[in-house]
Amino acid sequence: RDARREPSNASPRVRQRPPRRGHRDGLLLGNRRDGVVQVLHRVLQDERRELLGLLGAPHDHALPIFVHGPPVTGKSSIVRDVFTALGRPFAYVSLVDAHGPRLLLDAIVEELRPWLRDSEKSARCDRLADLVSTLRRGIRPDSPAIYLVIDEATRLLDWKGEQQLLPALMKLSELTGRNVGTVLVATPGWDAFR
């Protein structure tokens, strides 16, 4: 009976098991899952801490931020969780839903409604200049930093005739004279946007 036991130096994390119905490879994960969860938790904490450092205090100048990484790794969730936990004003727009320039601009205004003055809450934006003037008139000069989170940002690159949109979104603070920053969330690195 002792001869059938696994040697003491064998890894306790993965044991070979005869395949059961519904199991293809017969591997049973033991403590390994807990280790992976702990590593993932540490990585996510580091990512959140880095984002917090970039955001600074509520009235600090809003910097453009670029978040990238492999698909389905929680980039968007981390960004939204940090802004929500801090109670910071932000607009989240996914370019999966806002699949054109006008839809993007209108979605930004829609998401920013709680932080806009009443006169600008019903504004429609046909062009980038409309968004700039809406933000200039609608956001108070002394308001805390407001961020626009644009998910699936690489889709901006596919919009024909909109080459000025990406640079303008990255300079909204300068264009509006208000404390507005942009967070681009994408899968490829920054080189794809050059």
JSON list of C-alpha atoms in Angstrom, two decimals:
[
{"chain": "A", "resi": 1, "resn": "ARG", "atom": "CA", "xyz": [0.00, 0.00, 0.00]},
{"chain": "A", "resi": 2, "resn": "ASP", "atom": "CA", "xyz": [2.81, 2.47, 0.82]},
{"chain": "A", "resi": 3, "resn": "ALA", "atom": "CA", "xyz": [4.44, 1.70, -2.53]},
{"chain": "A", "resi": 4, "resn": "ARG", "atom": "CA", "xyz": [1.43, 3.23, -4.35]},
{"chain": "A", "resi": 5, "resn": "ARG", "atom": "CA", "xyz": [1.68, 6.56, -2.52]},
{"chain": "A", "resi": 6, "resn": "GLU", "atom": "CA", "xyz": [3.29, 9.50, -4.27]},
{"chain": "A", "resi": 7, "resn": "PRO", "atom": "CA", "xyz": [6.90, 10.15, -3.25]},
{"chain": "A", "resi": 8, "resn": "SER", "atom": "CA", "xyz": [7.25, 12.84, -0.57]},
{"chain": "A", "resi": 9, "resn": "ASN", "atom": "CA", "xyz": [9.16, 15.15, -2.93]},
{"chain": "A", "resi": 10, "resn": "ALA", "atom": "CA", "xyz": [6.29, 15.17, -5.46]},
{"chain": "A", "resi": 11, "resn": "SER", "atom": "CA", "xyz": [4.48, 18.45, -5.97]},
{"chain": "A", "resi": 12, "resn": "PRO", "atom": "CA", "xyz": [1.31, 18.63, -3.88]},
{"chain": "A", "resi": 13, "resn": "ARG", "atom": "CA", "xyz": [-0.24, 21.02, -6.39]},
{"chain": "A", "resi": 14, "resn": "VAL", "atom": "CA", "xyz": [-0.91, 18.74, -9.33]},
{"chain": "A", "resi": 15, "resn": "ARG", "atom": "CA", "xyz": [-1.70, 15.05, -9.09]},
{"chain": "A", "resi": 16, "resn": "GLN", "atom": "CA", "xyz": [-2.27, 12.67, -11.95]},
{"chain": "A", "resi": 17, "resn": "ARG", "atom": "CA", "xyz": [-5.63, 10.96, -11.75]},
{"chain": "A", "resi": 18, "resn": "PRO", "atom": "CA", "xyz": [-7.37, 8.55, -14.04]},
{"chain": "A", "resi": 19, "resn": "PRO", "atom": "CA", "xyz": [-9.78, 10.48, -16.25]},
{"chain": "A", "resi": 20, "resn": "ARG", "atom": "CA", "xyz": [-13.34, 10.65, -15.00]},
{"chain": "A", "resi": 21, "resn": "ARG", "atom": "CA", "xyz": [-16.41, 11.37, -17.02]},
{"chain": "A", "resi": 22, "resn": "GLY", "atom": "CA", "xyz": [-16.33, 15.03, -18.00]},
{"chain": "A", "resi": 23, "resn": "HIS", "atom": "CA", "xyz": [-12.56, 15.39, -17.36]},
{"chain": "A", "resi": 24, "resn": "ARG", "atom": "CA", "xyz": [-10.36, 15.30, -20.44]},
{"chain": "A", "resi": 25, "resn": "ASP", "atom": "CA", "xyz": [-6.85, 15.20, -19.11]},
{"chain": "A", "resi": 26, "resn": "GLY", "atom": "CA", "xyz": [-7.26, 13.71, -15.66]},
{"chain": "A", "resi": 27, "resn": "LEU", "atom": "CA", "xyz": [-5.31, 16.51, -13.93]},
{"chain": "A", "resi": 28, "resn": "LEU", "atom": "CA", "xyz": [-6.65, 17.64, -10.60]},
{"chain": "A", "resi": 29, "resn": "LEU", "atom": "CA", "xyz": [-5.56, 21.02, -9.39]},
{"chain": "A", "resi": 30, "resn": "GLY", "atom": "CA", "xyz": [-5.07, 21.20, -5.66]},
{"chain": "A", "resi": 31, "resn": "ASN", "atom": "CA", "xyz": [-3.29, 24.08, -3.93]},
{"chain": "A", "resi": 32, "resn": "ARG", "atom": "CA", "xyz": [-2.16, 25.49, -7.27]},
{"chain": "A", "resi": 33, "resn": "ARG", "atom": "CA", "xyz": [-5.43, 27.36, -7.77]},
{"chain": "A", "resi": 34, "resn": "ASP", "atom": "CA", "xyz": [-5.03, 29.15, -4.45]},
{"chain": "A", "resi": 35, "resn": "GLY", "atom": "CA", "xyz": [-1.49, 30.17, -5.42]},
{"chain": "A", "resi": 36, "resn": "VAL", "atom": "CA", "xyz": [-2.63, 31.51, -8.78]},
{"chain": "A", "resi": 37, "resn": "VAL", "atom": "CA", "xyz": [-5.41, 33.49, -7.12]},
{"chain": "A", "resi": 38, "resn": "GLN", "atom": "CA", "xyz": [-2.92, 34.99, -4.65]},
{"chain": "A", "resi": 39, "resn": "VAL", "atom": "CA", "xyz": [-0.51, 35.99, -7.44]},
{"chain": "A", "resi": 40, "resn": "LEU", "atom": "CA", "xyz": [-3.36, 37.49, -9.46]},
{"chain": "A", "resi": 41, "resn": "HIS", "atom": "CA", "xyz": [-4.53, 39.43, -6.41]},
{"chain": "A", "resi": 42, "resn": "ARG", "atom": "CA", "xyz": [-1.01, 40.87, -5.90]},
{"chain": "A", "resi": 43, "resn": "VAL", "atom": "CA", "xyz": [-0.74, 41.84, -9.58]},
{"chain": "A", "resi": 44, "resn": "LEU", "atom": "CA", "xyz": [-4.13, 43.57, -9.52]},
{"chain": "A", "resi": 45, "resn": "GLN", "atom": "CA", "xyz": [-3.20, 45.43, -6.33]},
{"chain": "A", "resi": 46, "resn": "ASP", "atom": "CA", "xyz": [0.02, 46.64, -8.00]},
{"chain": "A", "resi": 47, "resn": "GLU", "atom": "CA", "xyz": [-1.93, 47.80, -11.07]},
{"chain": "A", "resi": 48, "resn": "ARG", "atom": "CA", "xyz": [-4.44, 49.67, -8.92]},
{"chain": "A", "resi": 49, "resn": "ARG", "atom": "CA", "xyz": [-1.64, 51.29, -6.91]},
{"chain": "A", "resi": 50, "resn": "GLU", "atom": "CA", "xyz": [0.09, 52.43, -10.11]},
{"chain": "A", "resi": 51, "resn": "LEU", "atom": "CA", "xyz": [-3.14, 53.94, -11.46]},
{"chain": "A", "resi": 52, "resn": "LEU", "atom": "CA", "xyz": [-3.74, 55.71, -8.13]},
{"chain": "A", "resi": 53, "resn": "GLY", "atom": "CA", "xyz": [-0.28, 57.23, -8.38]},
{"chain": "A", "resi": 54, "resn": "LEU", "atom": "CA", "xyz": [-1.02, 58.58, -11.86]},
{"chain": "A", "resi": 55, "resn": "LEU", "atom": "CA", "xyz": [-4.35, 60.07, -10.78]},
{"chain": "A", "resi": 56, "resn": "GLY", "atom": "CA", "xyz": [-2.96, 61.97, -7.82]},
{"chain": "A", "resi": 57, "resn": "ALA", "atom": "CA", "xyz": [-5.22, 64.10, -5.62]},
{"chain": "A", "resi": 58, "resn": "PRO", "atom": "CA", "xyz": [-8.69, 65.11, -6.87]},
{"chain": "A", "resi": 59, "resn": "HIS", "atom": "CA", "xyz": [-7.63, 68.64, -7.89]},
{"chain": "A", "resi": 60, "resn": "ASP", "atom": "CA", "xyz": [-4.26, 67.65, -9.39]},
{"chain": "A", "resi": 61, "resn": "HIS", "atom": "CA", "xyz": [-3.84, 68.26, -13.11]},
{"chain": "A", "resi": 62, "resn": "ALA", "atom": "CA", "xyz": [-5.50, 65.44, -15.10]},
{"chain": "A", "resi": 63, "resn": "LEU", "atom": "CA", "xyz": [-2.91, 63.59, -17.14]},
{"chain": "A", "resi": 64, "resn": "PRO", "atom": "CA", "xyz": [-3.64, 61.47, -20.20]},
{"chain": "A", "resi": 65, "resn": "ILE", "atom": "CA", "xyz": [-3.27, 57.80, -19.22]},
{"chain": "A", "resi": 66, "resn": "PHE", "atom": "CA", "xyz": [-2.82, 54.76, -21.45]},
{"chain": "A", "resi": 67, "resn": "VAL", "atom": "CA", "xyz": [-3.73, 51.30, -20.10]},
{"chain": "A", "resi": 68, "resn": "HIS", "atom": "CA", "xyz": [-2.90, 48.29, -22.27]},
{"chain": "A", "resi": 69, "resn": "GLY", "atom": "CA", "xyz": [-2.53, 44.56, -21.98]},
{"chain": "A", "resi": 70, "resn": "PRO", "atom": "CA", "xyz": [-3.73, 41.22, -23.29]},
{"chain": "A", "resi": 71, "resn": "PRO", "atom": "CA", "xyz": [-7.46, 40.75, -23.92]},
{"chain": "A", "resi": 72, "resn": "VAL", "atom": "CA", "xyz": [-9.78, 39.76, -21.06]},
{"chain": "A", "resi": 73, "resn": "THR", "atom": "CA", "xyz": [-7.32, 40.60, -18.27]},
{"chain": "A", "resi": 74, "resn": "GLY", "atom": "CA", "xyz": [-9.47, 43.11, -16.39]},
{"chain": "A", "resi": 75, "resn": "LYS", "atom": "CA", "xyz": [-8.02, 46.40, -17.66]},
{"chain": "A", "resi": 76, "resn": "SER", "atom": "CA", "xyz": [-11.41, 48.11, -17.91]},
{"chain": "A", "resi": 77, "resn": "SER", "atom": "CA", "xyz": [-12.62, 46.68, -14.61]},
{"chain": "A", "resi": 78, "resn": "ILE", "atom": "CA", "xyz": [-9.53, 47.89, -12.76]},
{"chain": "A", "resi": 79, "resn": "VAL", "atom": "CA", "xyz": [-9.88, 51.40, -14.18]},
{"chain": "A", "resi": 80, "resn": "ARG", "atom": "CA", "xyz": [-13.59, 51.62, -13.37]},
{"chain": "A", "resi": 81, "resn": "ASP", "atom": "CA", "xyz": [-13.10, 50.10, -9.90]},
{"chain": "A", "resi": 82, "resn": "VAL", "atom": "CA", "xyz": [-10.41, 52.63, -9.01]},
{"chain": "A", "resi": 83, "resn": "PHE", "atom": "CA", "xyz": [-12.47, 55.62, -10.14]},
{"chain": "A", "resi": 84, "resn": "THR", "atom": "CA", "xyz": [-15.59, 54.31, -8.41]},
{"chain": "A", "resi": 85, "resn": "ALA", "atom": "CA", "xyz": [-13.77, 53.49, -5.16]},
{"chain": "A", "resi": 86, "resn": "LEU", "atom": "CA", "xyz": [-12.23, 56.98, -5.09]},
{"chain": "A", "resi": 87, "resn": "GLY", "atom": "CA", "xyz": [-15.55, 58.65, -5.91]},
{"chain": "A", "resi": 88, "resn": "ARG", "atom": "CA", "xyz": [-13.84, 60.46, -8.80]},
{"chain": "A", "resi": 89, "resn": "PRO", "atom": "CA", "xyz": [-15.92, 61.84, -11.65]},
{"chain": "A", "resi": 90, "resn": "PHE", "atom": "CA", "xyz": [-15.45, 59.89, -14.86]},
{"chain": "A", "resi": 91, "resn": "ALA", "atom": "CA", "xyz": [-17.23, 58.97, -18.05]},
{"chain": "A", "resi": 92, "resn": "TYR", "atom": "CA", "xyz": [-16.85, 55.41, -19.31]},
{"chain": "A", "resi": 93, "resn": "VAL", "atom": "CA", "xyz": [-17.46, 54.83, -23.02]},
{"chain": "A", "resi": 94, "resn": "SER", "atom": "CA", "xyz": [-16.78, 51.60, -24.87]},
{"chain": "A", "resi": 95, "resn": "LEU", "atom": "CA", "xyz": [-16.13, 51.94, -28.58]},
{"chain": "A", "resi": 96, "resn": "VAL", "atom": "CA", "xyz": [-17.89, 48.61, -29.05]},
{"chain": "A", "resi": 97, "resn": "ASP", "atom": "CA", "xyz": [-21.13, 50.52, -28.39]},
{"chain": "A", "resi": 98, "resn": "ALA", "atom": "CA", "xyz": [-20.10, 53.99, -29.57]},
{"chain": "A", "resi": 99, "resn": "HIS", "atom": "CA", "xyz": [-18.90, 52.86, -32.98]},
{"chain": "A", "resi": 100, "resn": "GLY", "atom": "CA", "xyz": [-18.55, 56.25, -34.62]},
{"chain": "A", "resi": 101, "resn": "PRO", "atom": "CA", "xyz": [-17.33, 59.76, -33.76]},
{"chain": "A", "resi": 102, "resn": "ARG", "atom": "CA", "xyz": [-20.73, 61.31, -33.14]},
{"chain": "A", "resi": 103, "resn": "LEU", "atom": "CA", "xyz": [-21.85, 58.38, -30.98]},
{"chain": "A", "resi": 104, "resn": "LEU", "atom": "CA", "xyz": [-18.64, 58.70, -28.96]},
{"chain": "A", "resi": 105, "resn": "LEU", "atom": "CA", "xyz": [-19.04, 62.44, -28.41]},
{"chain": "A", "resi": 106, "resn": "ASP", "atom": "CA", "xyz": [-22.70, 62.10, -27.41]},
{"chain": "A", "resi": 107, "resn": "ALA", "atom": "CA", "xyz": [-21.88, 59.19, -25.10]},
{"chain": "A", "resi": 108, "resn": "ILE", "atom": "CA", "xyz": [-19.21, 61.28, -23.36]},
{"chain": "A", "resi": 109, "resn": "VAL", "atom": "CA", "xyz": [-21.69, 64.10, -22.69]},
{"chain": "A", "resi": 110, "resn": "GLU", "atom": "CA", "xyz": [-24.32, 61.58, -21.55]},
{"chain": "A", "resi": 111, "resn": "GLU", "atom": "CA", "xyz": [-21.89, 59.98, -19.09]},
{"chain": "A", "resi": 112, "resn": "LEU", "atom": "CA", "xyz": [-20.70, 63.36, -17.80]},
{"chain": "A", "resi": 113, "resn": "ARG", "atom": "CA", "xyz": [-24.20, 64.73, -17.16]},
{"chain": "A", "resi": 114, "resn": "PRO", "atom": "CA", "xyz": [-23.94, 64.46, -13.35]},
{"chain": "A", "resi": 115, "resn": "TRP", "atom": "CA", "xyz": [-20.91, 66.79, -13.40]},
{"chain": "A", "resi": 116, "resn": "LEU", "atom": "CA", "xyz": [-22.11, 69.29, -16.02]},
{"chain": "A", "resi": 117, "resn": "ARG", "atom": "CA", "xyz": [-23.95, 72.53, -15.35]},
{"chain": "A", "resi": 118, "resn": "ASP", "atom": "CA", "xyz": [-27.67, 72.31, -16.09]},
{"chain": "A", "resi": 119, "resn": "SER", "atom": "CA", "xyz": [-27.38, 74.43, -19.25]},
{"chain": "A", "resi": 120, "resn": "GLU", "atom": "CA", "xyz": [-25.10, 71.81, -20.87]},
{"chain": "A", "resi": 121, "resn": "LYS", "atom": "CA", "xyz": [-26.79, 68.58, -19.78]},
{"chain": "A", "resi": 122, "resn": "SER", "atom": "CA", "xyz": [-28.87, 68.31, -22.95]},
{"chain": "A", "resi": 123, "resn": "ALA", "atom": "CA", "xyz": [-26.08, 69.31, -25.36]},
{"chain": "A", "resi": 124, "resn": "ARG", "atom": "CA", "xyz": [-25.59, 67.28, -28.54]},
{"chain": "A", "resi": 125, "resn": "CYS", "atom": "CA", "xyz": [-22.17, 66.97, -30.12]},
{"chain": "A", "resi": 126, "resn": "ASP", "atom": "CA", "xyz": [-21.87, 66.60, -33.88]},
{"chain": "A", "resi": 127, "resn": "ARG", "atom": "CA", "xyz": [-18.20, 67.56, -33.95]},
{"chain": "A", "resi": 128, "resn": "LEU", "atom": "CA", "xyz": [-15.21, 67.63, -31.64]},
{"chain": "A", "resi": 129, "resn": "ALA", "atom": "CA", "xyz": [-15.54, 71.42, -31.37]},
{"chain": "A", "resi": 130, "resn": "ASP", "atom": "CA", "xyz": [-19.04, 70.90, -29.90]},
{"chain": "A", "resi": 131, "resn": "LEU", "atom": "CA", "xyz": [-17.62, 68.63, -27.20]},
{"chain": "A", "resi": 132, "resn": "VAL", "atom": "CA", "xyz": [-14.86, 71.10, -26.37]},
{"chain": "A", "resi": 133, "resn": "SER", "atom": "CA", "xyz": [-17.29, 74.00, -25.98]},
{"chain": "A", "resi": 134, "resn": "THR", "atom": "CA", "xyz": [-19.77, 71.85, -24.01]},
{"chain": "A", "resi": 135, "resn": "LEU", "atom": "CA", "xyz": [-17.04, 70.84, -21.56]},
{"chain": "A", "resi": 136, "resn": "ARG", "atom": "CA", "xyz": [-15.70, 74.41, -21.34]},
{"chain": "A", "resi": 137, "resn": "ARG", "atom": "CA", "xyz": [-19.14, 75.80, -20.51]},
{"chain": "A", "resi": 138, "resn": "GLY", "atom": "CA", "xyz": [-20.41, 72.81, -18.53]},
{"chain": "A", "resi": 139, "resn": "ILE", "atom": "CA", "xyz": [-17.53, 72.02, -16.16]},
{"chain": "A", "resi": 140, "resn": "ARG", "atom": "CA", "xyz": [-16.77, 74.47, -13.40]},
{"chain": "A", "resi": 141, "resn": "PRO", "atom": "CA", "xyz": [-13.20, 75.85, -13.48]},
{"chain": "A", "resi": 142, "resn": "ASP", "atom": "CA", "xyz": [-12.62, 74.77, -9.86]},
{"chain": "A", "resi": 143, "resn": "SER", "atom": "CA", "xyz": [-14.00, 71.23, -10.24]},
{"chain": "A", "resi": 144, "resn": "PRO", "atom": "CA", "xyz": [-11.85, 68.20, -9.46]},
{"chain": "A", "resi": 145, "resn": "ALA", "atom": "CA", "xyz": [-10.23, 66.31, -12.31]},
{"chain": "A", "resi": 146, "resn": "ILE", "atom": "CA", "xyz": [-12.74, 64.59, -14.58]},
{"chain": "A", "resi": 147, "resn": "TYR", "atom": "CA", "xyz": [-11.60, 61.67, -16.70]},
{"chain": "A", "resi": 148, "resn": "LEU", "atom": "CA", "xyz": [-12.95, 60.21, -19.92]},
{"chain": "A", "resi": 149, "resn": "VAL", "atom": "CA", "xyz": [-12.31, 56.45, -20.00]},
{"chain": "A", "resi": 150, "resn": "ILE", "atom": "CA", "xyz": [-12.39, 55.20, -23.56]},
{"chain": "A", "resi": 151, "resn": "ASP", "atom": "CA", "xyz": [-12.39, 51.41, -23.80]},
{"chain": "A", "resi": 152, "resn": "GLU", "atom": "CA", "xyz": [-11.40, 49.50, -26.96]},
{"chain": "A", "resi": 153, "resn": "ALA", "atom": "CA", "xyz": [-9.53, 52.65, -28.00]},
{"chain": "A", "resi": 154, "resn": "THR", "atom": "CA", "xyz": [-7.82, 50.97, -30.98]},
{"chain": "A", "resi": 155, "resn": "ARG", "atom": "CA", "xyz": [-11.12, 51.25, -32.81]},
{"chain": "A", "resi": 156, "resn": "LEU", "atom": "CA", "xyz": [-10.42, 54.99, -33.08]},
{"chain": "A", "resi": 157, "resn": "LEU", "atom": "CA", "xyz": [-7.71, 54.09, -35.58]},
{"chain": "A", "resi": 158, "resn": "ASP", "atom": "CA", "xyz": [-10.27, 52.58, -37.96]},
{"chain": "A", "resi": 159, "resn": "TRP", "atom": "CA", "xyz": [-12.39, 55.73, -38.20]},
{"chain": "A", "resi": 160, "resn": "LYS", "atom": "CA", "xyz": [-11.66, 57.31, -41.56]},
{"chain": "A", "resi": 161, "resn": "GLY", "atom": "CA", "xyz": [-11.31, 61.09, -41.60]},
{"chain": "A", "resi": 162, "resn": "GLU", "atom": "CA", "xyz": [-10.94, 61.29, -37.83]},
{"chain": "A", "resi": 163, "resn": "GLN", "atom": "CA", "xyz": [-7.16, 61.53, -37.48]},
{"chain": "A", "resi": 164, "resn": "GLN", "atom": "CA", "xyz": [-7.46, 64.65, -35.31]},
{"chain": "A", "resi": 165, "resn": "LEU", "atom": "CA", "xyz": [-9.81, 63.02, -32.79]},
{"chain": "A", "resi": 166, "resn": "LEU", "atom": "CA", "xyz": [-7.24, 60.95, -30.89]},
{"chain": "A", "resi": 167, "resn": "PRO", "atom": "CA", "xyz": [-4.71, 63.78, -30.39]},
{"chain": "A", "resi": 168, "resn": "ALA", "atom": "CA", "xyz": [-7.54, 66.12, -29.36]},
{"chain": "A", "resi": 169, "resn": "LEU", "atom": "CA", "xyz": [-8.88, 63.63, -26.79]},
{"chain": "A", "resi": 170, "resn": "MET", "atom": "CA", "xyz": [-5.39, 63.40, -25.30]},
{"chain": "A", "resi": 171, "resn": "LYS", "atom": "CA", "xyz": [-5.24, 67.24, -25.00]},
{"chain": "A", "resi": 172, "resn": "LEU", "atom": "CA", "xyz": [-8.78, 67.96, -23.76]},
{"chain": "A", "resi": 173, "resn": "SER", "atom": "CA", "xyz": [-7.46, 69.76, -20.70]},
{"chain": "A", "resi": 174, "resn": "GLU", "atom": "CA", "xyz": [-5.61, 72.25, -22.92]},
{"chain": "A", "resi": 175, "resn": "LEU", "atom": "CA", "xyz": [-8.48, 72.62, -25.38]},
{"chain": "A", "resi": 176, "resn": "THR", "atom": "CA", "xyz": [-11.20, 73.15, -22.77]},
{"chain": "A", "resi": 177, "resn": "GLY", "atom": "CA", "xyz": [-9.29, 75.06, -20.13]},
{"chain": "A", "resi": 178, "resn": "ARG", "atom": "CA", "xyz": [-10.78, 72.61, -17.61]},
{"chain": "A", "resi": 179, "resn": "ASN", "atom": "CA", "xyz": [-9.26, 69.77, -15.61]},
{"chain": "A", "resi": 180, "resn": "VAL", "atom": "CA", "xyz": [-10.23, 66.97, -18.02]},
{"chain": "A", "resi": 181, "resn": "GLY", "atom": "CA", "xyz": [-8.09, 63.92, -18.70]},
{"chain": "A", "resi": 182, "resn": "THR", "atom": "CA", "xyz": [-8.44, 60.91, -20.96]},
{"chain": "A", "resi": 183, "resn": "VAL", "atom": "CA", "xyz": [-7.75, 57.28, -20.15]},
{"chain": "A", "resi": 184, "resn": "LEU", "atom": "CA", "xyz": [-7.37, 55.08, -23.22]},
{"chain": "A", "resi": 185, "resn": "VAL", "atom": "CA", "xyz": [-7.84, 51.34, -22.62]},
{"chain": "A", "resi": 186, "resn": "ALA", "atom": "CA", "xyz": [-6.54, 49.07, -25.39]},
{"chain": "A", "resi": 187, "resn": "THR", "atom": "CA", "xyz": [-5.05, 45.68, -26.11]},
{"chain": "A", "resi": 188, "resn": "PRO", "atom": "CA", "xyz": [-1.96, 46.68, -28.16]},
{"chain": "A", "resi": 189, "resn": "GLY", "atom": "CA", "xyz": [0.73, 49.00, -26.84]},
{"chain": "A", "resi": 190, "resn": "TRP", "atom": "CA", "xyz": [1.14, 52.68, -27.62]},
{"chain": "A", "resi": 191, "resn": "ASP", "atom": "CA", "xyz": [3.09, 51.94, -30.81]},
{"chain": "A", "resi": 192, "resn": "ALA", "atom": "CA", "xyz": [-0.19, 50.97, -32.51]},
{"chain": "A", "resi": 193, "resn": "PHE", "atom": "CA", "xyz": [-1.41, 54.57, -32.06]},
{"chain": "A", "resi": 194, "resn": "ARG", "atom": "CA", "xyz": [1.56, 56.29, -33.70]}
]
